[in-house]
XYZ file of C-alpha atoms in Angstrom:
153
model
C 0.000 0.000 0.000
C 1.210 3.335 -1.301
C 1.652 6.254 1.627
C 2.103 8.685 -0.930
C -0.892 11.625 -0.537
C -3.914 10.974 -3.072
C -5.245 14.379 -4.505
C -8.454 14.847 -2.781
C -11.306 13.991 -5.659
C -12.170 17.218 -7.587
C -15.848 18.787 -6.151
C -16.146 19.889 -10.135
C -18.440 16.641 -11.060
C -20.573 17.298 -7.851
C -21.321 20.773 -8.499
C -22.254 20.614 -12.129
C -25.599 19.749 -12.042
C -25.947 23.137 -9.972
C -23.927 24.959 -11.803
C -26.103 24.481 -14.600
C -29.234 25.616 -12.764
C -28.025 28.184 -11.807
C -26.138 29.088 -15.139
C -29.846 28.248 -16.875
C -31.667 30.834 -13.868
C -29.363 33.436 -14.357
C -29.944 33.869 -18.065
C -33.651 33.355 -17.857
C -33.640 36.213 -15.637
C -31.244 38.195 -18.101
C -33.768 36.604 -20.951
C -36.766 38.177 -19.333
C -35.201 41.472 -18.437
C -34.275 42.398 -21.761
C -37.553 41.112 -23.084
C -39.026 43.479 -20.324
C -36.842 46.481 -21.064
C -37.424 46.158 -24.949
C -40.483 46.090 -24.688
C -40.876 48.975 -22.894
C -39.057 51.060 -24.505
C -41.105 52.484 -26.840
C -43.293 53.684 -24.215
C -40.858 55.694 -22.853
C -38.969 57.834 -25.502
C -40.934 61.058 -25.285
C -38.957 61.186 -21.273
C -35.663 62.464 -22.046
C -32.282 64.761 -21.094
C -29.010 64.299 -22.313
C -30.217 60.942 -23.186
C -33.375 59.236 -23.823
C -35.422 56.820 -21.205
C -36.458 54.771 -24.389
C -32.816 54.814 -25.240
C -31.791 53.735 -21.862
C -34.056 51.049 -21.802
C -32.749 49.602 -25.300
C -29.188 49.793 -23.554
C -30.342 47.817 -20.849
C -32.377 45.022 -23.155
C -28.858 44.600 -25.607
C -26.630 44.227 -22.508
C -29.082 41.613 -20.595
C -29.168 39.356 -23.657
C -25.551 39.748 -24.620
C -25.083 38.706 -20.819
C -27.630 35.664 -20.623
C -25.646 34.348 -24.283
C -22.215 34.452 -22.436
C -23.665 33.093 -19.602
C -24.989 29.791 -21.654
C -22.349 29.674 -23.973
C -19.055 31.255 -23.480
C -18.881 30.134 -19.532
C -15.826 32.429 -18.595
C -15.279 34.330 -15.516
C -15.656 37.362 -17.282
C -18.312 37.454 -18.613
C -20.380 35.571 -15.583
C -19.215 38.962 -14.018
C -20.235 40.836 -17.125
C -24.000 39.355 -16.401
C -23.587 40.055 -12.482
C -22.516 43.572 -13.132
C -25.700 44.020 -15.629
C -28.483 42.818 -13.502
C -27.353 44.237 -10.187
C -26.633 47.601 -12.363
C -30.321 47.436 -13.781
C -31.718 46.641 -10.173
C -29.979 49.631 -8.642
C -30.972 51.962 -10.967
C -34.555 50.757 -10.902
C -34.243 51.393 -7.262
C -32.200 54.512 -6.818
C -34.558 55.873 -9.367
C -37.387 55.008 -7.095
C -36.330 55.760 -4.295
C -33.722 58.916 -4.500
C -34.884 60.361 -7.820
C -33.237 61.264 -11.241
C -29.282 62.126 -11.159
C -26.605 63.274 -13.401
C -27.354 63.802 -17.409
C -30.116 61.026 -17.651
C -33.527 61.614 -17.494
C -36.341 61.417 -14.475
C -37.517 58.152 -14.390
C -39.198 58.147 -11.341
C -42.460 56.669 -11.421
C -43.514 56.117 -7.782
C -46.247 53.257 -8.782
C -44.842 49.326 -9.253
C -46.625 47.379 -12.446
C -46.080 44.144 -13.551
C -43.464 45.285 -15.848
C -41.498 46.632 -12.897
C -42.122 43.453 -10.938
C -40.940 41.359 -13.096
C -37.696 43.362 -14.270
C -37.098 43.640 -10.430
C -37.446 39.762 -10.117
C -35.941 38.451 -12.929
C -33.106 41.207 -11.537
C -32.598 40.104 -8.185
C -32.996 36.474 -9.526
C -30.162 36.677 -11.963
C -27.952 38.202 -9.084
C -28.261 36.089 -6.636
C -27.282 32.736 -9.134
C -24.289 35.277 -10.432
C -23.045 35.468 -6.922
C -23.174 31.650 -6.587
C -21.638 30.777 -9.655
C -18.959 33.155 -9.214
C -18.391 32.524 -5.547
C -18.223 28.983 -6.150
C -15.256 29.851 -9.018
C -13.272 30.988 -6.254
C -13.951 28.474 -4.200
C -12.714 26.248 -6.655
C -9.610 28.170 -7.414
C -9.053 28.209 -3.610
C -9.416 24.638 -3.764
C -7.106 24.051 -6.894
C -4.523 26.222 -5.114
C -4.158 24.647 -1.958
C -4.368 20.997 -3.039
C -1.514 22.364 -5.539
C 0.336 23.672 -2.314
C 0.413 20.777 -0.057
C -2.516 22.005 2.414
C-alpha cells in the first residue's frame, strides 16, 4: 500500500448539475429582463435629457441578452461577471430611481407606482444576481481549492 498523498477527488463533477441551474436561472432572468426592457421602450422615448429613457431602456435590453448568451455559452469568468454587473446595475438603478430620484445627465424616471413590468424586471433582476453570486463565488472556491491541493494544504 502506497503512503504517498492521493489528490483529494475534484468537487467539479458534484457541483455541475448546480452549476447548470443556476447558469440556466441566471440567463432566464437576463432573458426576461431584456424582453421586459425592450419592450418597454417604446413607451418611454418622449422622457428624455441628455439621453433618452427609451434609449436607456434599449441599452439595458442589448446588454441583458448579450449577458444571458455568455452566460450559456461562453462560460468564462468574465463574462459571468459581465451578467452580475448588468443585472445588479439594472436593479440599482430601478431602485435609486425610485427611491432617491433622477441624477446626473439622464432623465427622471421616477415613477412612484410598481406594475407588472417593474415586478418582473425587479425579479428576474434580483434572480439573476443572486445565481451570479453563486456561480462566481463557487469559481473561487474552486480556485481556492485548486490552489491549496496544488500547495500541499
Amino acid at each position: 500500500m502506497s503512503h504517498e498523498p492521493t489528490e483529494p477527488p475534484s468537487a467539479r463533477p458534484a457541483r455541475r448539475p448546480w452549476r447548470a441551474a443556476a447558469r440556466i436561472l441566471a440567463a432566464a432572468g437576463l432573458a426576461v429582463n431584456a424582453y421586459v426592457h425592450a419592450d418597454l421602450a417604446s413607451r418611454y422615448d418622449p422622457v428624455s435629457a441628455a439621453i433618452g429613457q427609451g434609449s436607456l431602456f434599449r441599452i439595458e435590453a442589448a446588454l441583458a441578452a448579450l449577458a444571458a448568451v455568455l452566460v450559456l455559452f461562453w462560460r468564462r469568468s468574465l463574462g459571468d461577471v459581465f451578467a452580475w454587473l448588468t443585472a445588479a446595475g439594472g436593479l440599482a438603478a430601478l431602485l435609486v430611481y425610485r427611491y432617491v430620484g433622477a441624477f446626473g445627465p439622464l432623465p427622471n424616471m421616477d415613477e412612484p407606482l410598481w406594475y407588472a413590468e417593474k415586478d418582473l424586471a425587479v425579479i428576474s433582476q434580483v434572480v439573476t444576481v443572486v445565481a451570479m453570486t453563486l456561480l462566481l463565488a463557487g469559481r473561487g472556491r474552486e480556485r481556492f481549492l485548486i490552489r491549496r491541493s496544488a500547495s500541499g494544504h
